[in-house]
Amino acid sequence: MARRSHVTELGCIACDELAELGAGKEGWLVDSANVLSTLDTHSLALANRSVILILGWRYDDPSSRPVKIRPSLSPVEGEITAIEWLVFDDLHALAVGTSNGYLLIYSLESDLIHKQFIYPGRILRLRVHGTKSGLTQDTSSEEVCVVIPGIIARFDGSDIQSLLQRWFQEAHSQFWDQKPKKSETEGMRNSYGRLPLQLWNVNKYGSCVDAAITGIMPPPLMELQSSQRYYCAVTIGVDAVISACRLSEDRNRSIVGAILSKVVPATFSTIASFSKMIWRSGQTSATNSEEKPQPFAKASPLTCLKDRPRKGEKLTLSPSGTLAAITDSLGRILLLDTQALVVVRLWKGYRDACCLFTEMLINRDTTSKSTSAYHEHSKSDYCLCLAIHAPRKGIVEVWQMRNGPRLLAFQCAKGSKILQPTHRLNWHPIVLEQCPKPSTLPNAPQR
């Protein structure tokens, strides 16, 4: 009997532009910390410190061609440290984070759409995710999360979508009139101003190496009732393997904070005015041309797990945000319930592992026999699973959530990397494999 295959070859990538990223060397895709990657439904973006390469991996699409983006980054802006796709219906763009805290958004034609300073520090991760209320599930939001050591910034998805819609509409209208000059494109980008964002300091338990906003949570006791939202954030790091915080949109939501917000500004204003009368100086302070970050909103610590010498390394959220898979430096994988903030499952012996959440058919063999070839499976036919790529073992395993068995395991070549399309697309992981001739992109678990 032939051995059953759980993978499907999707396509192949081979182009000269990959040489600039180090292609051709063994392990170039996974061993180099400078090579970044993010996946769209039909495109793959790879980047190093100075250049971004967008590649179409559908071999049956002859129009797909490599697009190279070389951002003009000054020493103040730093170098490329994070990339992520932004997908809103038919609008596709690429978000880029830099080592000095700048967020840039590019079109697929390598045009710079937006540039904004977030906070001084290295951007570790860009996340696109949808959040839902943990209790009633009737409140949801789309968001783009920027992770900096000890800092979380959140952009509302609707603000970024509005920005992209305006930019694409203006770019399309100018295309039919005449090709815009570089100065006109710069002016069009600057006319949008800054995107509104929330900023939180979450280094109560030490600087984080990764973080995520998992969902919307109810306000704590003794808080003023308002339309302001509260978010739950999970961070991982060196000092605390896992920690959680409640994030408030407003800096002064407590009753004491509300009183102080009225009294302190008036008192400070009186003291400042009196001081100016006494210590008035003829010298005027020089204007600081450097961009300054906005003040932090309120972040209240909830819990933490400290287990030295264990260190958190990678964090992966489930599509609903109710589960998180966390890998650590001891080769363990912790499955965290982000609503109860409790570890509900543990795997051992998976050093350097990478995890992604996916879906699989329940009792696929039985279902296929009892239904016709034209039957369309419903949502209830699938179960949430965790795909674990163990590079040292050379396998990918798929486990049923939360406490189910291992459903399948298949081998993958050395130097492979498991990826997943960004939020609001399908959830199936794709394995990137390095081949001698040429570099290929096969094999994704079938649905």
Coordinates of C-alpha atoms in Angstrom, one line a residue:
M1 CA 0.0 0.0 0.0
A2 CA 1.3 3.4 -0.9
R3 CA 2.2 5.7 1.9
R4 CA -0.3 8.5 2.4
S5 CA 0.9 12.0 1.8
H6 CA -0.3 14.9 3.9
V7 CA 1.5 17.6 1.9
T8 CA 0.8 19.3 -1.4
E9 CA 3.3 21.0 -3.6
L10 CA 2.3 24.6 -4.3
G11 CA 5.0 26.2 -6.3
C12 CA 8.7 27.0 -6.8
I13 CA 10.7 30.2 -6.5
A14 CA 14.0 30.7 -8.4
C15 CA 15.3 34.1 -9.3
D16 CA 18.6 36.0 -9.4
E17 CA 17.3 38.6 -6.9
L18 CA 17.5 35.9 -4.1
A19 CA 21.3 36.0 -4.2
E20 CA 21.2 39.4 -2.5
L21 CA 19.6 37.8 0.5
G22 CA 22.1 35.0 0.7
A23 CA 20.3 32.3 -1.3
G24 CA 22.5 29.4 -2.4
K25 CA 24.2 28.9 0.9
E26 CA 23.0 26.1 3.1
G27 CA 20.6 27.2 5.8
W28 CA 20.4 30.8 4.5
L29 CA 16.6 30.9 5.1
V30 CA 16.7 30.0 8.8
D31 CA 20.2 30.3 10.1
S32 CA 20.6 34.0 9.4
A33 CA 18.9 36.3 11.9
N34 CA 18.9 39.1 9.4
V35 CA 16.6 37.3 6.9
L36 CA 13.0 38.1 7.6
S37 CA 9.9 36.6 5.9
T38 CA 6.1 37.0 5.8
L39 CA 3.5 35.3 3.7
D40 CA 0.5 36.5 1.8
T41 CA -2.0 34.3 0.0
H42 CA 0.0 34.3 -3.3
S43 CA 3.1 36.3 -2.4
L44 CA 6.2 35.9 -0.2
A45 CA 8.1 38.9 1.2
L46 CA 11.8 38.4 2.2
A47 CA 14.0 41.0 3.7
N48 CA 17.4 41.7 5.2
R49 CA 18.7 44.8 6.8
S50 CA 18.4 47.0 3.7
V51 CA 16.3 45.4 1.0
I52 CA 12.9 43.8 0.7
L53 CA 12.0 41.3 -2.0
I54 CA 8.4 40.4 -2.9
L55 CA 8.0 37.2 -4.8
G56 CA 5.0 35.4 -6.3
W57 CA 5.1 31.7 -5.5
R58 CA 2.3 30.6 -7.8
Y59 CA 4.0 28.8 -10.7
D60 CA 0.9 29.0 -12.8
D61 CA 0.8 32.8 -12.8
P62 CA 3.1 34.1 -15.6
S63 CA 2.5 37.7 -14.6
S64 CA 4.1 37.3 -11.1
R65 CA 7.5 39.0 -11.1
P66 CA 9.9 39.9 -8.3
V67 CA 9.5 43.4 -6.8
K68 CA 12.5 44.9 -5.0
I69 CA 12.0 47.6 -2.3
R70 CA 15.1 49.4 -1.1
P71 CA 14.0 51.8 1.6
S72 CA 15.9 55.1 1.9
L73 CA 16.7 54.8 5.6
S74 CA 18.8 57.4 7.3
P75 CA 21.0 56.6 10.4
V76 CA 18.2 58.1 12.5
E77 CA 15.7 55.6 11.2
G78 CA 18.0 52.6 11.4
E79 CA 17.7 49.3 9.5
I80 CA 14.9 46.9 8.7
T81 CA 14.1 44.6 11.7
A82 CA 10.5 43.4 11.0
I83 CA 8.0 43.0 8.1
E84 CA 4.4 42.0 7.9
W85 CA 1.6 42.0 5.3
L86 CA -1.4 44.3 5.6
V87 CA -4.5 42.9 3.9
F88 CA -7.8 44.6 3.9
D89 CA -10.2 43.1 1.4
D90 CA -8.5 43.9 -2.0
L91 CA -6.0 46.3 -0.5
H92 CA -2.5 44.8 0.0
A93 CA 0.5 46.6 1.5
L94 CA 3.6 45.8 3.4
A95 CA 4.5 47.1 6.8
V96 CA 8.1 47.6 7.7
G97 CA 9.6 48.2 11.2
T98 CA 13.1 49.6 11.8
S99 CA 15.7 49.3 14.5
N100 CA 15.1 52.9 15.7
G101 CA 11.3 52.6 16.1
Y102 CA 9.9 53.8 12.7
L103 CA 7.0 52.2 11.0
L104 CA 6.9 52.4 7.2
I105 CA 4.1 51.1 4.8
Y106 CA 4.9 50.3 1.2
S107 CA 2.7 49.4 -1.8
L108 CA 3.4 46.4 -3.9
E109 CA 4.8 48.8 -6.5
S110 CA 7.5 49.8 -3.9
D111 CA 5.9 53.2 -3.3
L112 CA 6.2 54.6 0.3
I113 CA 2.7 55.2 1.5
H114 CA 3.3 56.2 5.1
K115 CA 6.1 56.7 7.6
Q116 CA 5.7 57.3 11.4
F117 CA 7.8 57.3 14.4
I118 CA 6.6 55.0 17.2
Y119 CA 9.1 54.9 20.0
P120 CA 12.9 54.9 20.3
G121 CA 13.9 51.2 20.2
R122 CA 14.2 48.2 18.0
I123 CA 10.9 47.0 16.5
L124 CA 10.9 43.2 17.2
R125 CA 7.6 42.2 15.7
L126 CA 4.6 43.5 13.7
R127 CA 1.4 41.6 14.3
V128 CA -1.9 41.8 12.4
H129 CA -4.8 40.3 14.4
G130 CA -8.5 40.5 15.2
T131 CA -9.5 40.7 18.8
K132 CA -12.9 39.7 20.4
S133 CA -14.4 40.2 23.8
G134 CA -13.5 37.4 26.2
L135 CA -17.0 37.2 27.7
T136 CA -19.8 38.1 25.3
Q137 CA -18.0 37.8 22.0
D138 CA -20.1 40.6 20.7
T139 CA -17.3 43.2 20.5
S140 CA -14.4 42.8 18.0
S141 CA -11.7 44.9 16.4
E142 CA -8.9 44.6 13.9
E143 CA -5.5 45.8 14.9
V144 CA -1.9 46.2 14.0
C145 CA 0.4 45.6 17.0
V146 CA 4.0 46.9 17.1
V147 CA 6.3 45.2 19.7
I148 CA 9.4 47.0 21.0
P149 CA 11.4 45.7 24.0
G150 CA 9.2 46.6 27.0
I151 CA 6.7 48.5 24.8
I152 CA 3.5 47.7 22.9
A153 CA 1.9 50.0 20.4
R154 CA -1.5 49.4 18.9
F155 CA -3.0 50.8 15.6
D156 CA -6.7 50.4 14.9
G157 CA -7.2 48.4 11.7
S158 CA -9.9 50.8 10.5
D159 CA -7.4 53.8 10.6
I160 CA -4.9 51.9 8.5
Q161 CA -7.5 50.7 6.1
S162 CA -8.8 54.3 5.6
L163 CA -5.2 55.5 5.0
L164 CA -4.7 52.8 2.4
Q165 CA -8.0 53.5 0.7
R166 CA -7.2 57.2 0.4
W167 CA -3.7 56.6 -0.9
F168 CA -4.8 54.1 -3.5
Q169 CA -7.7 56.3 -4.7
E170 CA -5.4 59.3 -5.1
A171 CA -2.6 57.3 -6.7
H172 CA -5.2 55.8 -9.2
S173 CA -6.6 59.2 -10.1
Q174 CA -3.1 60.7 -10.6
F175 CA -2.2 57.7 -12.7
W176 CA -4.9 58.6 -15.2
D177 CA -4.1 62.3 -15.2
Q178 CA -0.3 62.1 -15.3
K179 CA 2.5 60.3 -13.6
P180 CA 3.1 62.2 -10.3
K181 CA 6.5 63.6 -9.6
K182 CA 8.5 62.5 -6.6
S183 CA 7.8 65.7 -4.7
E184 CA 4.1 65.3 -5.3
T185 CA 4.2 61.7 -4.0
E186 CA 6.0 63.0 -0.9
G187 CA 3.5 65.7 -0.4
M188 CA 0.6 63.3 -0.8
R189 CA 2.1 61.0 1.9
N190 CA 2.7 63.8 4.3
S191 CA -0.8 65.2 3.9
Y192 CA -2.2 62.2 5.9
G193 CA -0.5 63.1 9.1
R194 CA 0.1 60.7 11.9
L195 CA -2.0 57.6 12.5
P196 CA -3.6 57.5 15.9
L197 CA -2.2 54.8 18.2
Q198 CA -2.1 53.7 21.8
L199 CA 1.2 53.1 23.5
W200 CA 1.9 51.1 26.7
N201 CA 4.9 50.3 28.8
V202 CA 4.8 46.6 29.7
N203 CA 8.3 46.1 31.3
K204 CA 7.0 45.6 34.8
Y205 CA 8.5 42.1 34.8
G206 CA 11.4 42.9 32.6
S207 CA 12.0 43.7 29.0
C208 CA 10.0 41.4 26.6
V209 CA 11.2 39.6 23.5
D210 CA 7.8 39.1 22.0
A211 CA 4.2 40.2 22.9
A212 CA 0.7 40.2 21.6
I213 CA -2.7 41.7 22.4
T214 CA -4.9 38.7 22.9
G215 CA -8.4 40.3 23.1
I216 CA -10.7 42.7 24.8
M217 CA -11.4 42.2 28.5
P218 CA -13.9 43.8 31.0
P219 CA -12.8 46.7 33.1
P220 CA -11.5 46.0 36.7
L221 CA -13.5 46.8 39.8
M222 CA -13.7 50.4 40.9
E223 CA -13.2 51.7 37.4
L224 CA -15.4 54.3 35.8
Q225 CA -17.9 52.9 33.3
S226 CA -17.3 54.3 29.9
S227 CA -17.0 53.3 26.2
Q228 CA -13.2 52.9 26.6
R229 CA -11.9 49.4 25.9
Y230 CA -9.5 47.3 27.9
Y231 CA -7.2 44.8 26.3
C232 CA -5.3 41.8 27.6
A233 CA -1.6 41.7 26.6
V234 CA 0.7 38.7 27.0
T235 CA 4.4 39.1 26.9
I236 CA 7.4 36.7 27.0
G237 CA 10.9 37.5 28.0
V238 CA 14.1 36.7 29.8
D239 CA 13.1 37.6 33.4
A240 CA 9.5 36.4 33.1
V241 CA 8.7 33.5 30.8
I242 CA 5.1 34.7 30.6
S243 CA 3.5 37.8 31.9
A244 CA 0.1 39.4 31.4
C245 CA -1.2 43.0 31.6
R246 CA -4.5 44.8 31.3
L247 CA -4.1 47.7 28.9
S248 CA -6.4 50.8 29.1
E249 CA -7.0 53.2 26.2
D250 CA -7.1 56.1 28.7
R251 CA -4.3 57.1 31.0
N252 CA -6.6 58.0 33.8
R253 CA -9.4 55.5 34.2
S254 CA -9.5 54.9 37.9
I255 CA -11.5 57.0 40.3
V256 CA -8.3 58.3 42.0
G257 CA -6.8 58.9 38.6
A258 CA -9.9 60.9 37.5
I259 CA -9.7 63.1 40.6
L260 CA -6.0 63.6 40.2
S261 CA -6.5 64.4 36.5
K262 CA -8.6 67.4 37.6
V263 CA -6.5 68.6 40.6
V264 CA -2.9 68.1 39.5
P265 CA -3.0 70.0 36.2
A266 CA -4.6 73.1 37.8
T267 CA -2.0 73.0 40.7
F268 CA 0.9 72.5 38.3
S269 CA -0.3 75.3 36.0
T270 CA -0.4 77.7 39.0
I271 CA 3.1 76.7 40.2
A272 CA 4.5 76.9 36.7
S273 CA 3.1 80.4 36.1
F274 CA 4.5 81.6 39.4
S275 CA 7.9 80.1 38.6
K276 CA 8.0 81.9 35.3
M277 CA 7.3 85.2 37.0
I278 CA 10.3 84.7 39.3
W279 CA 12.7 82.9 37.1
R280 CA 11.9 84.5 33.8
S281 CA 14.9 84.4 31.5
G282 CA 15.6 86.2 28.4
Q283 CA 16.9 83.1 26.7
T284 CA 14.5 81.1 24.6
S285 CA 14.9 77.3 24.5
A286 CA 16.0 75.8 21.3
T287 CA 13.4 74.0 19.4
N288 CA 13.9 70.3 19.4
S289 CA 13.4 69.0 15.9
E290 CA 13.5 65.3 17.0
E291 CA 10.2 63.5 17.0
K292 CA 9.0 62.6 20.5
P293 CA 6.8 59.6 21.4
Q294 CA 3.4 60.2 22.9
P295 CA 2.8 59.5 26.6
F296 CA 2.0 56.0 27.7
A297 CA -1.5 54.8 28.5
K298 CA -2.2 52.8 31.6
A299 CA -0.9 49.2 31.8
S300 CA -1.8 47.2 34.9
P301 CA 0.1 43.9 35.6
L302 CA -2.1 40.8 36.1
T303 CA 0.2 37.9 36.6
C304 CA 3.6 36.4 35.6
L305 CA 5.5 33.1 35.5
K306 CA 9.2 33.2 36.5
D307 CA 11.1 30.0 36.2
R308 CA 14.8 30.7 35.8
P309 CA 16.8 29.7 33.8
R310 CA 13.9 29.3 31.4
K311 CA 13.4 32.1 28.9
G312 CA 10.5 32.8 26.6
E313 CA 11.5 32.8 22.9
K314 CA 8.5 32.8 20.5
L315 CA 4.8 33.5 20.9
T316 CA 2.0 32.5 18.5
L317 CA -1.7 33.4 18.9
S318 CA -4.6 31.3 17.8
P319 CA -7.0 33.0 15.3
S320 CA -9.5 33.8 18.0
G321 CA -6.8 34.9 20.5
T322 CA -8.0 32.5 23.2
L323 CA -4.9 30.3 23.0
A324 CA -1.2 31.1 22.7
A325 CA 1.7 28.7 22.0
I326 CA 4.9 29.8 23.7
T327 CA 8.3 28.2 23.1
D328 CA 11.2 28.6 25.6
S329 CA 14.9 28.1 25.9
L330 CA 14.6 24.7 27.5
G331 CA 12.9 23.1 24.4
R332 CA 9.4 23.2 25.9
I333 CA 6.1 24.5 24.3
L334 CA 3.5 25.9 26.7
L335 CA -0.1 26.2 25.6
L336 CA -1.6 29.2 27.4
D337 CA -5.3 29.9 27.9
T338 CA -5.3 33.7 27.4
Q339 CA -8.6 34.2 29.1
A340 CA -8.0 32.3 32.3
L341 CA -4.2 33.0 32.0
V342 CA -3.4 29.4 32.8
V343 CA -1.0 27.0 31.1
V344 CA -3.2 24.1 30.0
R345 CA -0.7 21.9 28.1
L346 CA 3.0 21.3 27.9
W347 CA 5.3 19.6 25.3
K348 CA 8.9 18.8 26.0
G349 CA 11.9 18.1 23.7
Y350 CA 11.2 20.7 21.0
R351 CA 14.3 22.9 20.9
D352 CA 14.2 25.8 18.3
A353 CA 10.6 24.9 17.5
C354 CA 8.2 27.1 15.6
C355 CA 4.4 26.8 16.1
L356 CA 1.4 27.8 14.1
F357 CA -2.3 27.3 14.6
T358 CA -4.2 25.6 11.8
E359 CA -7.4 23.6 11.1
M360 CA -8.0 20.0 10.1
L361 CA -10.9 17.8 9.2
I362 CA -12.3 15.6 12.0
N363 CA -12.5 11.9 10.9
R364 CA -11.6 12.7 7.4
D365 CA -11.6 9.1 6.1
T366 CA -15.1 8.5 7.5
T367 CA -16.4 11.8 6.2
S368 CA -15.1 11.2 2.7
K369 CA -16.8 7.8 2.5
S370 CA -20.2 9.0 3.7
T371 CA -20.5 12.1 1.5
S372 CA -20.4 12.8 -2.2
A373 CA -17.5 14.4 -4.0
Y374 CA -19.4 17.6 -4.2
H375 CA -20.1 17.9 -0.5
E376 CA -18.8 21.2 1.1
H377 CA -17.6 20.8 4.6
S378 CA -18.9 23.2 7.2
K379 CA -17.0 24.9 10.0
S380 CA -18.1 22.2 12.5
D381 CA -16.2 19.6 10.4
Y382 CA -12.9 21.1 11.4
C383 CA -11.0 21.3 14.6
L384 CA -8.4 23.7 15.8
C385 CA -4.9 22.2 15.8
L386 CA -1.3 23.3 16.6
A387 CA 1.4 22.6 14.0
I388 CA 4.8 22.3 15.5
H389 CA 7.9 22.4 13.3
A390 CA 10.8 20.7 15.1
P391 CA 13.9 21.5 13.0
R392 CA 16.2 19.3 15.0
K393 CA 14.0 16.3 14.4
G394 CA 13.2 17.3 10.8
I395 CA 9.5 16.9 11.2
V396 CA 6.2 18.8 11.4
E397 CA 3.6 17.5 13.9
V398 CA 0.0 18.5 14.1
W399 CA -1.8 18.2 17.5
Q400 CA -5.5 18.6 18.2
M401 CA -6.5 21.4 20.6
R402 CA -6.7 21.5 23.4
N403 CA -6.0 18.1 24.8
G404 CA -6.3 15.9 21.7
P405 CA -3.8 13.5 20.3
R406 CA -1.2 14.0 17.6
L407 CA -3.1 13.7 14.3
L408 CA -0.2 13.5 11.9
A409 CA 3.5 14.0 11.4
F410 CA 5.6 14.4 8.3
Q411 CA 9.2 15.0 7.5
C412 CA 10.6 18.2 6.1
A413 CA 14.0 19.0 4.6
K414 CA 16.8 20.6 6.6
G415 CA 16.7 24.4 6.3
S416 CA 12.9 24.5 6.1
K417 CA 10.8 27.2 7.6
I418 CA 7.1 27.1 8.4
L419 CA 5.0 30.2 7.6
Q420 CA 1.4 31.2 7.6
P421 CA -0.6 33.8 5.7
T422 CA -1.3 37.0 7.6
H423 CA -4.6 37.6 9.5
R424 CA -8.0 37.6 7.6
L425 CA -6.7 35.0 5.2
N426 CA -6.8 31.2 5.5
W427 CA -5.0 29.6 8.4
H428 CA -3.0 26.8 6.8
P429 CA 0.8 26.7 7.4
I430 CA 3.2 26.5 4.5
V431 CA 6.6 25.0 4.7
L432 CA 9.4 26.8 2.9
E433 CA 12.2 24.3 2.0
Q434 CA 15.6 25.1 0.7
C435 CA 16.6 23.0 -2.3
P436 CA 20.0 23.1 -4.1
K437 CA 18.5 23.8 -7.6
P438 CA 16.4 25.9 -7.4
S439 CA 15.0 27.2 -4.1
T440 CA 11.5 25.9 -3.7
L441 CA 8.4 26.5 -1.9
P442 CA 6.5 23.2 -1.7
N443 CA 4.3 21.4 0.8
A444 CA 1.5 22.7 2.9
P445 CA -0.7 20.4 5.0
Q446 CA -4.0 19.7 3.2
R447 CA -7.2 20.9 4.7

